[in-house]
mmCIF file of C-alpha atoms in Angstrom:
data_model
loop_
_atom_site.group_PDB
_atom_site.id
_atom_site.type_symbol
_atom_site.label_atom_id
_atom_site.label_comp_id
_atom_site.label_asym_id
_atom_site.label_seq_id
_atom_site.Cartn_x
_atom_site.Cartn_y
_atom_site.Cartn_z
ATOM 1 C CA UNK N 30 90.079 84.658 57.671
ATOM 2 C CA UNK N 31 91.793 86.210 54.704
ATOM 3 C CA UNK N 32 89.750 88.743 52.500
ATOM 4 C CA UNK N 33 88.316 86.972 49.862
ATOM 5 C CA UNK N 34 86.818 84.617 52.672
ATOM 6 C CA UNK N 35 85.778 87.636 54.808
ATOM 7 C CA UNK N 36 84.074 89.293 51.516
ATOM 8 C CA UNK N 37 82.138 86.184 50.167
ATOM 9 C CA UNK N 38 80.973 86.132 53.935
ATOM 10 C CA UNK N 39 79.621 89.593 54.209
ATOM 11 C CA UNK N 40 77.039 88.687 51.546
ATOM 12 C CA UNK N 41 75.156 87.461 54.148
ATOM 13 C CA UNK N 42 76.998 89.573 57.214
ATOM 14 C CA UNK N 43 74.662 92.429 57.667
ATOM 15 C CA UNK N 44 78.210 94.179 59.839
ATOM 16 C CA UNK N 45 80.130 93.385 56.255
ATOM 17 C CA UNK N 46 76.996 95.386 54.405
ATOM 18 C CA UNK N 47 77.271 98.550 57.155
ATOM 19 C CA UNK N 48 80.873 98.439 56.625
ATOM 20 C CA UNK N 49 80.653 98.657 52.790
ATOM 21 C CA UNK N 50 77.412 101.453 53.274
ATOM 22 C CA UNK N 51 79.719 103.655 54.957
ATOM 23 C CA UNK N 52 82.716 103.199 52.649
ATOM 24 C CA UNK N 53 80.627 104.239 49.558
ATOM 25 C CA UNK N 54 79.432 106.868 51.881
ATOM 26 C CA UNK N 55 82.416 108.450 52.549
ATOM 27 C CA UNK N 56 83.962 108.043 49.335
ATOM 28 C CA UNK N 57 80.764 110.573 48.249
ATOM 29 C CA UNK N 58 81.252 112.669 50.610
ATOM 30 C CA UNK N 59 84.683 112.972 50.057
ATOM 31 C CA UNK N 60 84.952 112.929 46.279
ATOM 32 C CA UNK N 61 81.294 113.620 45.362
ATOM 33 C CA UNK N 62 82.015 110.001 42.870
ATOM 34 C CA UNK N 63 78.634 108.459 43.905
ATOM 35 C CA UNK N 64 78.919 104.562 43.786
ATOM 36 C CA UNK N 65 76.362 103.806 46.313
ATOM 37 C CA UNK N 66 73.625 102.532 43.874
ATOM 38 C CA UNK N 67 76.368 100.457 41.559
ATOM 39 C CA UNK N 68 75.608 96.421 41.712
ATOM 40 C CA UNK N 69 77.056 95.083 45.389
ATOM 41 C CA UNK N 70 78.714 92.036 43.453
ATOM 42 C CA UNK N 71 80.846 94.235 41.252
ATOM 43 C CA UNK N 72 81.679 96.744 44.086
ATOM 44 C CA UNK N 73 82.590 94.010 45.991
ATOM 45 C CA UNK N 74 85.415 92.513 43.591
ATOM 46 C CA UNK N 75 86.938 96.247 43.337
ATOM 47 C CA UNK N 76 87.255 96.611 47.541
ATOM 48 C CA UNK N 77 88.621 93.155 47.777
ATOM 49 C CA UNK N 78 91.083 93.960 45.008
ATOM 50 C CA UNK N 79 92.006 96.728 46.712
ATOM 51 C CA UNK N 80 92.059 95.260 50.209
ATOM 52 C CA UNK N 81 94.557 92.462 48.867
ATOM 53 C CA UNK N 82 96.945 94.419 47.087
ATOM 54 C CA UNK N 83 97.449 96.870 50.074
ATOM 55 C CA UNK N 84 97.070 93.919 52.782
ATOM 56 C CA UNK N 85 94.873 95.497 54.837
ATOM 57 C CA UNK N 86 92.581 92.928 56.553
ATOM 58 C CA UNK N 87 88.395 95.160 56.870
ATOM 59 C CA UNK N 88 86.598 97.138 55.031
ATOM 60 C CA UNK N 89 86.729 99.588 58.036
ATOM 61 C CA UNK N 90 90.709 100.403 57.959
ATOM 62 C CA UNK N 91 90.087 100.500 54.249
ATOM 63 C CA UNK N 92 87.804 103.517 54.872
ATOM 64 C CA UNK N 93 90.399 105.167 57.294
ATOM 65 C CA UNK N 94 92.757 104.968 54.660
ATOM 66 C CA UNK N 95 90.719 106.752 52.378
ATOM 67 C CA UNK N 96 89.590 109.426 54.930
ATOM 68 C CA UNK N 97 93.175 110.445 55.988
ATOM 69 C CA UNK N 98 95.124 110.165 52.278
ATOM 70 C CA UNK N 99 94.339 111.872 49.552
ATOM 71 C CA UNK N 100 96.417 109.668 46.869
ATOM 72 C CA UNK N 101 94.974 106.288 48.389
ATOM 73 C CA UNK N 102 91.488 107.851 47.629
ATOM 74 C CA UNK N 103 92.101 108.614 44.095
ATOM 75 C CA UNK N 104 93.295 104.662 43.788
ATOM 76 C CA UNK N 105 90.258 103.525 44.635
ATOM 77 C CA UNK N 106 88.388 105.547 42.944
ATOM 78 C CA UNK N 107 90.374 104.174 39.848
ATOM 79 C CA UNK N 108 89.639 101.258 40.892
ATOM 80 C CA UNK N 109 86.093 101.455 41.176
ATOM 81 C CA UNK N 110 86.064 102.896 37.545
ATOM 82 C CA UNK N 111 84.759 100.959 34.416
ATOM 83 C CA UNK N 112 87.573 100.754 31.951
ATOM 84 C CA UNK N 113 86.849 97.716 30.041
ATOM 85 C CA UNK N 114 86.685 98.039 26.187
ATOM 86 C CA UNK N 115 88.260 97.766 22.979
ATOM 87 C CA UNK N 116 87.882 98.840 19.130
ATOM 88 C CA UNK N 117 84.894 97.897 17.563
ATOM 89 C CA UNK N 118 83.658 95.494 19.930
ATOM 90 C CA UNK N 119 80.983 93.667 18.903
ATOM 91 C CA UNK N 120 81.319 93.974 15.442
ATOM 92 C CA UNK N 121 77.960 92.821 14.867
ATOM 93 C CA UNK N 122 76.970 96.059 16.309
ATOM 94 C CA UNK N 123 78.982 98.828 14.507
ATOM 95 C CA UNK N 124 77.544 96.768 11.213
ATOM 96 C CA UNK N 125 73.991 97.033 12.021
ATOM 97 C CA UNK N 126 74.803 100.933 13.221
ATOM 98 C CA UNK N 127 76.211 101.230 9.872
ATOM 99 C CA UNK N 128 73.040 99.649 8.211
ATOM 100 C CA UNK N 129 70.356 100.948 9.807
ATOM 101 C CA UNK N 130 71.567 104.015 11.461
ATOM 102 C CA UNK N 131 73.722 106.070 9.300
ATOM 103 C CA UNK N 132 71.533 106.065 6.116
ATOM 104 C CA UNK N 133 69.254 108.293 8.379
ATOM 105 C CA UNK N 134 71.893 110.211 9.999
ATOM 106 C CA UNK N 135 72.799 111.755 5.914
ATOM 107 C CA UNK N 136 70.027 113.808 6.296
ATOM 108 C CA UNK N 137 70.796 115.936 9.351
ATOM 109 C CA UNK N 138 72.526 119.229 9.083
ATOM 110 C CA UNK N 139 75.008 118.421 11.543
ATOM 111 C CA UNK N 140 75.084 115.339 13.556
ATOM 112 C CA UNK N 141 75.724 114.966 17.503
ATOM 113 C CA UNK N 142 77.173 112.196 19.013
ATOM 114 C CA UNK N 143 77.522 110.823 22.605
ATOM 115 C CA UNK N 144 79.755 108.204 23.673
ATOM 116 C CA UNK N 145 79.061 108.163 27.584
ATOM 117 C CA UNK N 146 81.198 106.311 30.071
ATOM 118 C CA UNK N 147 83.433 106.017 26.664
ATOM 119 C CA UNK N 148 86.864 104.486 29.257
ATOM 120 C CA UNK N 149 90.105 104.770 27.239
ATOM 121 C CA UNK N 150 88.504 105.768 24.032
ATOM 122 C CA UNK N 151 88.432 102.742 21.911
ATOM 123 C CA UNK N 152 84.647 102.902 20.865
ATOM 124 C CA UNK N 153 85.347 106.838 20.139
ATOM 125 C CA UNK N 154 87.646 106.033 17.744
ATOM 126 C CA UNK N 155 85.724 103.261 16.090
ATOM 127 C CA UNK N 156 82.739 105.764 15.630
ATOM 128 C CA UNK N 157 85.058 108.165 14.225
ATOM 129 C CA UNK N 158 86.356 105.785 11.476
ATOM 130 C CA UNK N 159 82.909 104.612 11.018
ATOM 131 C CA UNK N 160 81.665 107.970 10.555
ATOM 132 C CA UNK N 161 84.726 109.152 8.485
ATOM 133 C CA UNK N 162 84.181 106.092 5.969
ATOM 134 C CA UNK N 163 80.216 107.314 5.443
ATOM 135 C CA UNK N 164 81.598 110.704 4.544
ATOM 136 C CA UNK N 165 80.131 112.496 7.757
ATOM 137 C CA UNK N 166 82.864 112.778 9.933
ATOM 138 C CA UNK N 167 82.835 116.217 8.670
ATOM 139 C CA UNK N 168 79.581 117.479 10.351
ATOM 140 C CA UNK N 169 79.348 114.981 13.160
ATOM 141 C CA UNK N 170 80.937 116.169 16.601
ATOM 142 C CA UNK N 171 81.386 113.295 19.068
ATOM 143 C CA UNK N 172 81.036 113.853 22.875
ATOM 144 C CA UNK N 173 82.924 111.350 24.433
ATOM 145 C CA UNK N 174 82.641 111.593 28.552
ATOM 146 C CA UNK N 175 83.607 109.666 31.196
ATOM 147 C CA UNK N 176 83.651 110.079 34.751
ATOM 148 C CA UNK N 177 87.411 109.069 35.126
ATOM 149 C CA UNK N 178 89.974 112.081 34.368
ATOM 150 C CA UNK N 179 93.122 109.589 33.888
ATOM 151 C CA UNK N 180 91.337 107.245 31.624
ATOM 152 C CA UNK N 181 90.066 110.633 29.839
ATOM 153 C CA UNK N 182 93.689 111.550 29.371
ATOM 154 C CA UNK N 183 94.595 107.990 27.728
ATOM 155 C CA UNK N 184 91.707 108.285 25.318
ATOM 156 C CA UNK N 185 92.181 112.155 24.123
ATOM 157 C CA UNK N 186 95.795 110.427 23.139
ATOM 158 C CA UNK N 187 94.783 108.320 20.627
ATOM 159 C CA UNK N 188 97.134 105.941 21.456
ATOM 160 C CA UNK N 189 96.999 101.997 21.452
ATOM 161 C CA UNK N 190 99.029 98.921 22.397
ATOM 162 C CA UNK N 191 100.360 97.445 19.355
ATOM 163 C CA UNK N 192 99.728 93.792 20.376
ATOM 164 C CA UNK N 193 96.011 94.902 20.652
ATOM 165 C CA UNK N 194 95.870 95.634 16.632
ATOM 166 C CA UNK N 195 95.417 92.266 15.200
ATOM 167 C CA UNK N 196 92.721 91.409 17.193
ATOM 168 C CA UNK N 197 90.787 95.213 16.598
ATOM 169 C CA UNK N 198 92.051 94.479 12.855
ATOM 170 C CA UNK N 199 89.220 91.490 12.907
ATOM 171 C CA UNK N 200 87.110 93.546 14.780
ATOM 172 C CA UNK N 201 86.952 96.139 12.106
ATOM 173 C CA UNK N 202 86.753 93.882 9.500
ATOM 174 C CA UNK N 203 83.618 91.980 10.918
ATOM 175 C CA UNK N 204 82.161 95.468 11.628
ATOM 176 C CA UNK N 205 81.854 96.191 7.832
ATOM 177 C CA UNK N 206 85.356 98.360 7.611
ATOM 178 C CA UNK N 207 85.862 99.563 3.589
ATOM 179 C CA UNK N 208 89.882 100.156 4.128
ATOM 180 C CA UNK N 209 92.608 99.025 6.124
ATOM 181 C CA UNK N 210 92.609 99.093 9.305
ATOM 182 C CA UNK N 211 96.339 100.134 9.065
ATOM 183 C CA UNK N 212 95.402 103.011 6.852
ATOM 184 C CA UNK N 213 94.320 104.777 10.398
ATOM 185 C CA UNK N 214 97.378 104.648 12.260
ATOM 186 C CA UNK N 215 101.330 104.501 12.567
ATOM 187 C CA UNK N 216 103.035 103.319 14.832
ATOM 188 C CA UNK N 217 106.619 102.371 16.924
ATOM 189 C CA UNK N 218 107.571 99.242 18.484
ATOM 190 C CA UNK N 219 104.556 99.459 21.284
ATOM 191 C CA UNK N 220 101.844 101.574 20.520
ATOM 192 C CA UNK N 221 99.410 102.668 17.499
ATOM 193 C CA UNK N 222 98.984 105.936 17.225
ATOM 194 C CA UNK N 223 95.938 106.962 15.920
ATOM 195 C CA UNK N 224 95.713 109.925 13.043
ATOM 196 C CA UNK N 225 95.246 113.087 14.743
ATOM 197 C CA UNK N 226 92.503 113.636 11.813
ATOM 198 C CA UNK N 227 90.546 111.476 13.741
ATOM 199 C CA UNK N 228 90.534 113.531 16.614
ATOM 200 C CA UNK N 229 89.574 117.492 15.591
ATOM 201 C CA UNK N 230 86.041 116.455 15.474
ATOM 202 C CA UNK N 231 86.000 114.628 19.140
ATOM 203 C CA UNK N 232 85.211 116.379 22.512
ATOM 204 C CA UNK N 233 86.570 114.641 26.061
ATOM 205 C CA UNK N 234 84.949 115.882 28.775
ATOM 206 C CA UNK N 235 84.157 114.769 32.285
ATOM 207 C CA UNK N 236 81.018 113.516 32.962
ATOM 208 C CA UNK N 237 79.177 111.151 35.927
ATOM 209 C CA UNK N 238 76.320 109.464 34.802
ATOM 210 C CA UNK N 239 74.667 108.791 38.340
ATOM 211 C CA UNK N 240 75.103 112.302 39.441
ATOM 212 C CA UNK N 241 75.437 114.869 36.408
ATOM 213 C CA UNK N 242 72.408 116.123 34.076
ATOM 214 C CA UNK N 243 72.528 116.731 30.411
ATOM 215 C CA UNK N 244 74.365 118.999 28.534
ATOM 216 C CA UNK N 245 73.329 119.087 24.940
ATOM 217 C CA UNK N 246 70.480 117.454 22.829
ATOM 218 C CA UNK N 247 71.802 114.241 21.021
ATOM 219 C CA UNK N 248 70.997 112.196 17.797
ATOM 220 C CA UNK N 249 72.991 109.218 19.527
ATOM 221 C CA UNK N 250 73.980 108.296 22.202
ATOM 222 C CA UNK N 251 76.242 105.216 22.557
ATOM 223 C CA UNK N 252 76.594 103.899 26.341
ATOM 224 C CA UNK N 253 77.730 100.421 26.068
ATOM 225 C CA UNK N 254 78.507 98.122 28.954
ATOM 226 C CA UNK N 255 78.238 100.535 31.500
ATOM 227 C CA UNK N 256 74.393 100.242 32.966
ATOM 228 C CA UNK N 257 75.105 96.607 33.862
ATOM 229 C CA UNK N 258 76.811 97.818 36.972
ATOM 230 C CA UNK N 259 74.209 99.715 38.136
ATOM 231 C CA UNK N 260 71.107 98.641 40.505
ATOM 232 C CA UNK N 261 68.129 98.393 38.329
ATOM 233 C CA UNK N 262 66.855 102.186 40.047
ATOM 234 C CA UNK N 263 69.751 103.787 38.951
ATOM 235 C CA UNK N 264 69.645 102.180 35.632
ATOM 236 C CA UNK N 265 66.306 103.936 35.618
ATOM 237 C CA UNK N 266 67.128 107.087 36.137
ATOM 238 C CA UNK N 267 70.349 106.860 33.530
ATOM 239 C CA UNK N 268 68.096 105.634 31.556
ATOM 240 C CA UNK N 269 65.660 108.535 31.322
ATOM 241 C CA UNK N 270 68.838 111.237 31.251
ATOM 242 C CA UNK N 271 69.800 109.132 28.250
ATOM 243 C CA UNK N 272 65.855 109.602 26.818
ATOM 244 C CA UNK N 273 65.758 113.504 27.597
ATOM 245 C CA UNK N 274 68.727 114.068 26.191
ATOM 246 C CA UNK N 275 68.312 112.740 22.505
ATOM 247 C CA UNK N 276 65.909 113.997 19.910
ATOM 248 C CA UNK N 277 63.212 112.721 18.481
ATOM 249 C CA UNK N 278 63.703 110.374 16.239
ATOM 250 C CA UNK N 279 67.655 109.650 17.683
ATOM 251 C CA UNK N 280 69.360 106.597 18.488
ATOM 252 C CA UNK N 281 70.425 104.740 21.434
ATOM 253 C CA UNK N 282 73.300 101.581 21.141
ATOM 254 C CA UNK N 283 73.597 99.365 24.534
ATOM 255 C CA UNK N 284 75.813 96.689 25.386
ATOM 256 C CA UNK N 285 75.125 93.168 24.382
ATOM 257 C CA UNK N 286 74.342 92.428 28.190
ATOM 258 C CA UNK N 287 72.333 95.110 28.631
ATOM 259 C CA UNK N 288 68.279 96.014 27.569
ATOM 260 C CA UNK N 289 65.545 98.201 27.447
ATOM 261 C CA UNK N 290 63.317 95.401 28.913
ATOM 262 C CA UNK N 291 63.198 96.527 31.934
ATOM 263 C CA UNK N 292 63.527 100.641 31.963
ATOM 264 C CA UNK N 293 60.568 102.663 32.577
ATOM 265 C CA UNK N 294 61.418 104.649 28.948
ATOM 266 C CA UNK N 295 61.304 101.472 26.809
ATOM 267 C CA UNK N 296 57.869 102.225 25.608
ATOM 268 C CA UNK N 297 58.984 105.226 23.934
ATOM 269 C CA UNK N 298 61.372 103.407 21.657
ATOM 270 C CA UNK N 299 61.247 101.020 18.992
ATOM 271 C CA UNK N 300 63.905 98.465 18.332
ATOM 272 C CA UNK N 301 66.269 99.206 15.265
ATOM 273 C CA UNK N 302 68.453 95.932 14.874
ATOM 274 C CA UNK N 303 67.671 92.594 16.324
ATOM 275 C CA UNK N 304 69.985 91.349 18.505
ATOM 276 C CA UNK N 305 72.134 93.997 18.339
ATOM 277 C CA UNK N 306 70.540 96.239 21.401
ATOM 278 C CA UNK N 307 69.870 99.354 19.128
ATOM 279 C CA UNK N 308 67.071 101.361 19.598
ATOM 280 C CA UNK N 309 65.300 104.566 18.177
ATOM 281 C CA UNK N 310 63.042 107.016 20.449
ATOM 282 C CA UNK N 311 59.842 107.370 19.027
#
């Protein structure tokens, strides 16, 4: 049986779902990273991914890897981080933001910004810009956390794959942009590099949504594409960290997978943008 077999087969193998209990275990105990409440299905993919690229046959030896090297643990829990994203994704979302959003953001004396589970730092950036074409850049500060250090490294760099800017080029320009694009960045023959103007105004910081509490009050908080690997209880109790920490009155921008439907909080907000998974606490 090779590993994708013996995975699909542990859906139903209740020694498969001990094995992968005690994995997540120890990697908690170990790191203090607490995956044990993240969807089983998306867990799943990362271990095998892991199991096939090191050839190691159980979930078990996997586990004794971990325990006994400290390297191999920091892999996986690389692997087990959320790093999918990219500049103004979803246009249709940074537009409405810009619409319905920002034209009550003028008002505030200074305006704080959270960008939680923010990966590599695209969506930072694309806030920035956004903010910086309003004219508020200036009194906005922009809290971008993530519970990855390396990926926290990559985004505090500002720094892009050049193949990557034709495609955030449309993104921007879907999303409402007033410029262009190029106007934000230079670059060599691989990378865009991001104006360091940009940056003074941005905070990276550490941060673990399923174990961490909050750390400043908010007037939005952006955590897109994130909660969808999460079981619906700890979705629940992100989502009412998210609630405590904004302000009355602030705003909160899923992913386009994700919803309010279902969280205990969503009475106490009103939808902003339809469609576009932007909501205001009441």
């Amino acid at each position: 049986m090779d590993n994708e077999e013996y995975l699909k087969q542990g859906q139903d193998n209740e020694n498969t779902n001990i094995e992968v209990d005690l994995l997540l275990e120890g990697i908690y105990r170990l790191s203090g990273f607490d995956f044990r409440e993240y969807n089983r299905s998306s867990i799943s993919r990362r271990i095998y991914y892991r199991m096939k690229l090191e050839n190691i046959s159980t979930i078990s030896r996997l586990l004794e890897k971990i325990i006994h090297e400290r390297s191999f643990l920091e892999q996986i829990l690389n692997d087990f981080s959320i790093n999918v994203t990219e500049m103004f994704r979803n246009p249709s979302f940074f537009k409405a933001f810009r619409k319905e959003v920002i034209p009550k953001l003028r008002d505030h004396k200074e305006i704080r910004i959270w960008h939680a589970g923010c990966a590599t730092g695209e969506e930072v950036y694309s806030m920035a810009i956004l903010l910086e074409e309003e004219g508020l850049m200036e009194k906005a500060v922009i809290y971008a956390t993530d519970m990855n250090e390396h990926v926290l490294q990559k985004a505090s760099l500002g720094a892009f794959p050049l193949n990557k800017m034709q495609a955030y080029t449309k993104n921007y320009i879907l999303a409402g942009g007033a410029n262009a694009f190029s106007e934000y960045y230079k670059t060599d023959q691989q990378y865009a590099y991001f104006h360091e103007s940009l940056l003074k105004n941005i905070i990276f910081a550490q941060h673990n949504l399923v174990t961490d509490q909050s750390f400043n009050e908010f007037h939005v908080i952006i955590c897109r594409n994130v909660l969808i690997y999460f079981t619906q209880s700890l979705q629940n109790k992100v989502q009412k960290l998210f609630y405590e920490s904004l302000s009355k009155g602030g705003f909160l921008g899923l992913g386009d997978k994700e919803t309010l439907r279902f969280a205990d909080v969503m009475p106490h907000y009103r939808d902003v943008a339809e469609n576009e998974r932007l909501y205001q606490k009441i």
